[in-house]
XYZ file of C-alpha atoms in Angstrom:
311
model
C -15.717 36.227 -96.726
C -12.350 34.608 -95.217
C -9.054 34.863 -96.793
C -8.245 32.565 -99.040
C -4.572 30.764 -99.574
C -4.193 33.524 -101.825
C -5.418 36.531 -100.440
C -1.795 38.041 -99.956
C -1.760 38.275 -96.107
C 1.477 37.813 -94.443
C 2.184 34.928 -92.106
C 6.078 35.626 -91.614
C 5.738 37.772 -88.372
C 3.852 34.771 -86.439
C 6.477 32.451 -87.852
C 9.328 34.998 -86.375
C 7.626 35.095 -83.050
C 7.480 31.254 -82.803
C 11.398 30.934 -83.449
C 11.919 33.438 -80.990
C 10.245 31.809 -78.374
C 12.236 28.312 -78.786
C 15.338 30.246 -79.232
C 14.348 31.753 -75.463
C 13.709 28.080 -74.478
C 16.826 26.940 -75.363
C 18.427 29.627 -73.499
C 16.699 29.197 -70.249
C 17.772 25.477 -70.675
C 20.989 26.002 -71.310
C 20.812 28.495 -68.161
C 19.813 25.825 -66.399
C 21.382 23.029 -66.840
C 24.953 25.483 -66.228
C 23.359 26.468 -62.761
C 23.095 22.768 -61.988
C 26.429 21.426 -62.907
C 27.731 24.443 -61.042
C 25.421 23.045 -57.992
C 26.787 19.595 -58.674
C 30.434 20.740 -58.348
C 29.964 22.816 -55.112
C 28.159 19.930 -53.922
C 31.012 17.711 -54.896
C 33.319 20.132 -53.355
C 31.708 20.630 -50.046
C 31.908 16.672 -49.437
C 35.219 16.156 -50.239
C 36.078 19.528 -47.976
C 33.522 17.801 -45.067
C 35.234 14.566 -45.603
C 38.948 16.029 -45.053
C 37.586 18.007 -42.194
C 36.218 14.637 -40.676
C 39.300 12.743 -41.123
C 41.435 15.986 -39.425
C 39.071 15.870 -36.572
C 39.242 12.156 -36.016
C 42.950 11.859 -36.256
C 43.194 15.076 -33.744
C 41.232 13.726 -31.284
C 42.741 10.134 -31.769
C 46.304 12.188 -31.032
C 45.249 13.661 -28.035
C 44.050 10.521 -26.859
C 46.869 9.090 -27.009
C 49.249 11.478 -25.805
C 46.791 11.597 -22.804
C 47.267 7.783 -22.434
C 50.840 8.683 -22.273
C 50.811 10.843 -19.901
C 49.131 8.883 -17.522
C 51.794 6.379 -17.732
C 54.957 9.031 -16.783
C 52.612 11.164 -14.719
C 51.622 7.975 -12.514
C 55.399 7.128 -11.593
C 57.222 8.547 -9.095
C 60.306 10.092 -10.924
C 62.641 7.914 -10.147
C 60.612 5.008 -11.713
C 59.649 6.803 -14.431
C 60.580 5.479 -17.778
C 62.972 7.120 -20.044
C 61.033 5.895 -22.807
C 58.278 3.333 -24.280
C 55.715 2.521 -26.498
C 52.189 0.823 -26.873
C 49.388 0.707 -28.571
C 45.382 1.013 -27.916
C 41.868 1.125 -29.151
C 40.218 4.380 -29.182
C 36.677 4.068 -30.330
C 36.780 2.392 -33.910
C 40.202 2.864 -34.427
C 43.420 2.728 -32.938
C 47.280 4.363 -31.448
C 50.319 3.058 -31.955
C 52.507 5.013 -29.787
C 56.314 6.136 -28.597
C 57.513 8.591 -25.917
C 60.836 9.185 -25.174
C 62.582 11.832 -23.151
C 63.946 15.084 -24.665
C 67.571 14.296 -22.697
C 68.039 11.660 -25.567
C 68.438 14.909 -27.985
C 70.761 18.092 -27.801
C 69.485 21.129 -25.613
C 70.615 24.378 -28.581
C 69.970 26.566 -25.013
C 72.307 24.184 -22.862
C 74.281 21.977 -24.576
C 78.310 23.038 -24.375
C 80.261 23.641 -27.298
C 81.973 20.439 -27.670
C 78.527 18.616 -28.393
C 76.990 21.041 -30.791
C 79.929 20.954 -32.449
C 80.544 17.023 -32.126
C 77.187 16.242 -33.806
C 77.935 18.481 -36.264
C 81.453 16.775 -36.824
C 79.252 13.359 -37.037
C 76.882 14.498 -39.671
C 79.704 14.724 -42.147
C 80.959 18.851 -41.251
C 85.215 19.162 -40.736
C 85.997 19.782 -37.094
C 87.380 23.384 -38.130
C 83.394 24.422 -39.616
C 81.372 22.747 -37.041
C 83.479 24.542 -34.294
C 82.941 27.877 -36.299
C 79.159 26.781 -36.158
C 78.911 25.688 -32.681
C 80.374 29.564 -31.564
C 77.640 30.931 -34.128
C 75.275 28.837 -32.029
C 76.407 30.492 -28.730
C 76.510 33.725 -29.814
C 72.731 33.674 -30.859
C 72.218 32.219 -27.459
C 74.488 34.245 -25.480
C 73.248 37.503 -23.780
C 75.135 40.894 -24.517
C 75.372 44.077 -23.495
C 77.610 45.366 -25.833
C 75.109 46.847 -27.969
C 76.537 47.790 -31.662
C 80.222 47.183 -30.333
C 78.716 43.223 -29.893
C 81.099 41.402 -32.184
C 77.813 39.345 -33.147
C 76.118 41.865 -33.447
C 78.516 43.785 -36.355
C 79.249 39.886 -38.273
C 75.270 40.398 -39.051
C 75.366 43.824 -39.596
C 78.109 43.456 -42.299
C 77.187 40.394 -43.694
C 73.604 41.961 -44.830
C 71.416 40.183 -42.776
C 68.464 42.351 -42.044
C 68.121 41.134 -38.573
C 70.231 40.721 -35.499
C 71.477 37.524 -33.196
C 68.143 37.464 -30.299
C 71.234 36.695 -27.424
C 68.453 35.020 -25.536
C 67.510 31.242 -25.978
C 66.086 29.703 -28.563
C 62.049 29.280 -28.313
C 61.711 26.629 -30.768
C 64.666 24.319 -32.461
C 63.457 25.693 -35.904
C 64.554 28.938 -35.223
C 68.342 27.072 -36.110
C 67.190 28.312 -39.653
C 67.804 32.116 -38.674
C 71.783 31.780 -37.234
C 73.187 33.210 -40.005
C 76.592 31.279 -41.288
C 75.274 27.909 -40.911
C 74.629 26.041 -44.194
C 70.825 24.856 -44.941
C 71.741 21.830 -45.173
C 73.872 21.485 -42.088
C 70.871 22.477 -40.451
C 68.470 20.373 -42.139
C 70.559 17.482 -40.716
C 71.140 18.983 -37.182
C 67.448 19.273 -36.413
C 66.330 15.806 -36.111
C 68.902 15.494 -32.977
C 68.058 18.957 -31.228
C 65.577 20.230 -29.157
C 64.984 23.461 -27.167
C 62.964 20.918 -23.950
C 65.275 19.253 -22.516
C 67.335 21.527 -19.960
C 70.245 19.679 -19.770
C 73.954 20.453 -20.658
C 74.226 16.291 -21.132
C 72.183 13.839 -22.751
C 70.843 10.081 -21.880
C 72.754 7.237 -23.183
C 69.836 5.049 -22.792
C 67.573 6.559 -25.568
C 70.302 8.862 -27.489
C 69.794 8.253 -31.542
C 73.145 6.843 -32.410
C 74.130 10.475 -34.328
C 73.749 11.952 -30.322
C 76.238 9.401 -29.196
C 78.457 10.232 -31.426
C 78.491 13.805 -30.462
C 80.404 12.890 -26.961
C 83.290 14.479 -27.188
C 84.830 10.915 -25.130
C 83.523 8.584 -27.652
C 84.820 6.419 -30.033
C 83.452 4.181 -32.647
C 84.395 0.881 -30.774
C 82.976 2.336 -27.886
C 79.941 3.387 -29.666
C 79.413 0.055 -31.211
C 79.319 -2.090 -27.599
C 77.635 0.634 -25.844
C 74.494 0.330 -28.982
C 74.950 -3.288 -28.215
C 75.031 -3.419 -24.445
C 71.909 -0.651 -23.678
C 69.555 -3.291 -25.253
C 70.497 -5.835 -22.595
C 68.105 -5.360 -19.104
C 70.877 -7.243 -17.319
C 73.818 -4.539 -17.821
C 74.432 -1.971 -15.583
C 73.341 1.236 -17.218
C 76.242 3.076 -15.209
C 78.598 0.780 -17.464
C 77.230 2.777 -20.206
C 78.409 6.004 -19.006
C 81.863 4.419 -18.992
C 81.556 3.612 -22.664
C 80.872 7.151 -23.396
C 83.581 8.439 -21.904
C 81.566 9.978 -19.189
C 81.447 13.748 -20.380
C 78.164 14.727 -21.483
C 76.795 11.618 -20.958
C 73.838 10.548 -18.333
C 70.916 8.672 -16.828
C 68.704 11.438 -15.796
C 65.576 12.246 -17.538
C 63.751 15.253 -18.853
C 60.277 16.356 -17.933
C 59.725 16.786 -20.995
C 58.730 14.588 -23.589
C 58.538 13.630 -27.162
C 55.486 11.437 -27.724
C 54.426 10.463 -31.435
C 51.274 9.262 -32.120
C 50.424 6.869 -35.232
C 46.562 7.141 -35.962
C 44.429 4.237 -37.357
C 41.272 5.417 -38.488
C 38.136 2.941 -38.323
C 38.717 2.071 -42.460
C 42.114 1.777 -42.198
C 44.039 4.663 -43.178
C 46.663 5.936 -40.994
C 47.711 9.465 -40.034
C 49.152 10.883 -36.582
C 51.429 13.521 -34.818
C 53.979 14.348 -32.852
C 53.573 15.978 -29.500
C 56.220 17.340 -26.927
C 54.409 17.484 -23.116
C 56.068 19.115 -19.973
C 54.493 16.556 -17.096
C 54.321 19.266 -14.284
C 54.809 18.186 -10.532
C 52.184 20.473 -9.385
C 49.037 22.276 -10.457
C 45.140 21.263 -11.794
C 46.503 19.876 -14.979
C 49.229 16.609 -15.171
C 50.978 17.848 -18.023
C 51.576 21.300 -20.911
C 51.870 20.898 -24.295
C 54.719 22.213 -25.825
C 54.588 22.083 -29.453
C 51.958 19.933 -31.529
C 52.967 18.883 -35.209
C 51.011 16.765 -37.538
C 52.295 14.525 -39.740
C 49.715 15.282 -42.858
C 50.504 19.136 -43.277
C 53.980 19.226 -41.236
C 52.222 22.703 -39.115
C 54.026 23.113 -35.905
C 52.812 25.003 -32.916
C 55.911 25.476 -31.150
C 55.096 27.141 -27.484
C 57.720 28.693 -25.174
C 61.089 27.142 -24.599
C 61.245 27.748 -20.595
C 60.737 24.745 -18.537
C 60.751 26.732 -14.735
């Protein structure tokens, strides 16, 4: 005969068994539902990382385009017509360039430039005359070659002032390298840099596209002069060789540079805007019309700085 209600038999182990089996449910959904909001956020991740990616590839390839643009226009004038500088814009695809080129001779060559301009557009950006000519010899000395080995003058200032490195007394690869001359305050430097190049070649610099801080630097000019000469370069009807006479003539000319500085603003197809700054060699000979020189883009700030020589 069955057990009755009351027979005594013990129901508590199929009771325990049942609450360890939704306990083990619960589990495996928690398990799971952890596995797919760690899913969700990699696949959250991986589109915004795609997405950046995108936009970087887009506004590289929008860059080179224009810089190639560019370079058509200097490389497709004879040098004499060639113009100093310029800008224009153009559609590339679904989006668009707004660019600027400009020689390098409208900045100061650190590998050429005399003393008397380093230090007169140091004097300009608010040093005393005695400091920036202290800073102009630093300047030369990193420049200058030596054989003088440990008896280098140079070469002992470094030594005894800590510096755990020595002048290179060769030229200067890339304008940033400013930061290593020892002596020179940061932020002396931080101001000189806009103004400088290592591209250029020349001991002088052009009057026509010189930033008004450049100017300045001429060790014949004064602020009158500097005022008419800003006023008069804007006109197509002066004589640019009055210019030079404004100047003071030292330092000062018309040439060019083969190289040049050619910023690129990028429109993307919705509308943002990124871009970079490119400096191109245009070479007179060879399978290709122009070398970069050093690439930097204007959402990290990374440089690629390439070798200084021009030859």
């Amino acid at each position: 005969m069955p057990a009755g209600p009351d027979s005594g038999t013990d129901v508590r182990p199929a009771r325990s068994a049942r609450g360890f089996i939704v306990i083990a449910v619960l589990w495996i959904l928690a398990a799971l539902s952890a596995l797919v909001l760690i899913y969700l956020t990699y696949v959250t991740n991986t589109a915004v990382i795609v997405a950046g990616s995108t936009d970087r590839i887009q506004t590289e390839a929008m860059v080179t385009g224009g810089v190639e643009l560019a370079a058509l226009q200097l490389a497709g004038a004879s040098e004499a017509a060639r113009p100093t500088s310029g800008t224009f814009n153009a559609r590339l695809g679904a989006g668009r360039v707004f660019v600027t080129f400009r020689s390098e001779a409208a900045r100061i060559d650190l590998n050429a430039a005399p003393k008397s301009l380093l230090a007169g557009l140091m004097t300009g950006l608010g040093v005393s005359p005695t400091d920036a000519a202290l800073y102009a010899d630093r300047i030369l000395a990193w420049r200058g070659p030596t054989e003088l080995g440990d008896s280098d003058p140079e070469n002992s200032f470094y030594k005894t002032s800590g510096v755990a490195y020595l002048p290179r007394h060769a030229p200067f690869p890339a304008a940033e390298e400013l930061w290593l001359v020892h002596g020179i305050p940061a932020a002396v430097i931080g101001r000189m840099l806009p103004f400088v190049t290592v591209f250029s070649n020349l001991a002088s610099i052009n009057v026509l596209d010189a930033a008004p801080q450049v100017l300045a630097a001429l060790s014949g000019m004064t602020p009158e002069n500097l005022q008419a000469l800003l006023a008069q370069r804007s006109d197509p009807s002066v004589d640019p060789h009055a210019l030079i006479a404004l100047s003071g003539g030292e330092g000062a000319t018309l040439a060019s540079s083969r190289a040049y500085r050619v910023a690129v603003d990028a429109e993307l197809p919705d509308g943002r805007r990124s871009g970079g700054e490119v400096v191109i060699l245009l070479l007179e000979s060879g399978d290709e019309p122009y070398r970069v020189l050093s690439w930097r883009n204007n959402s990290d700030g990374s440089t690629s700085p390439q070798k200084a020589s021009l030859r």
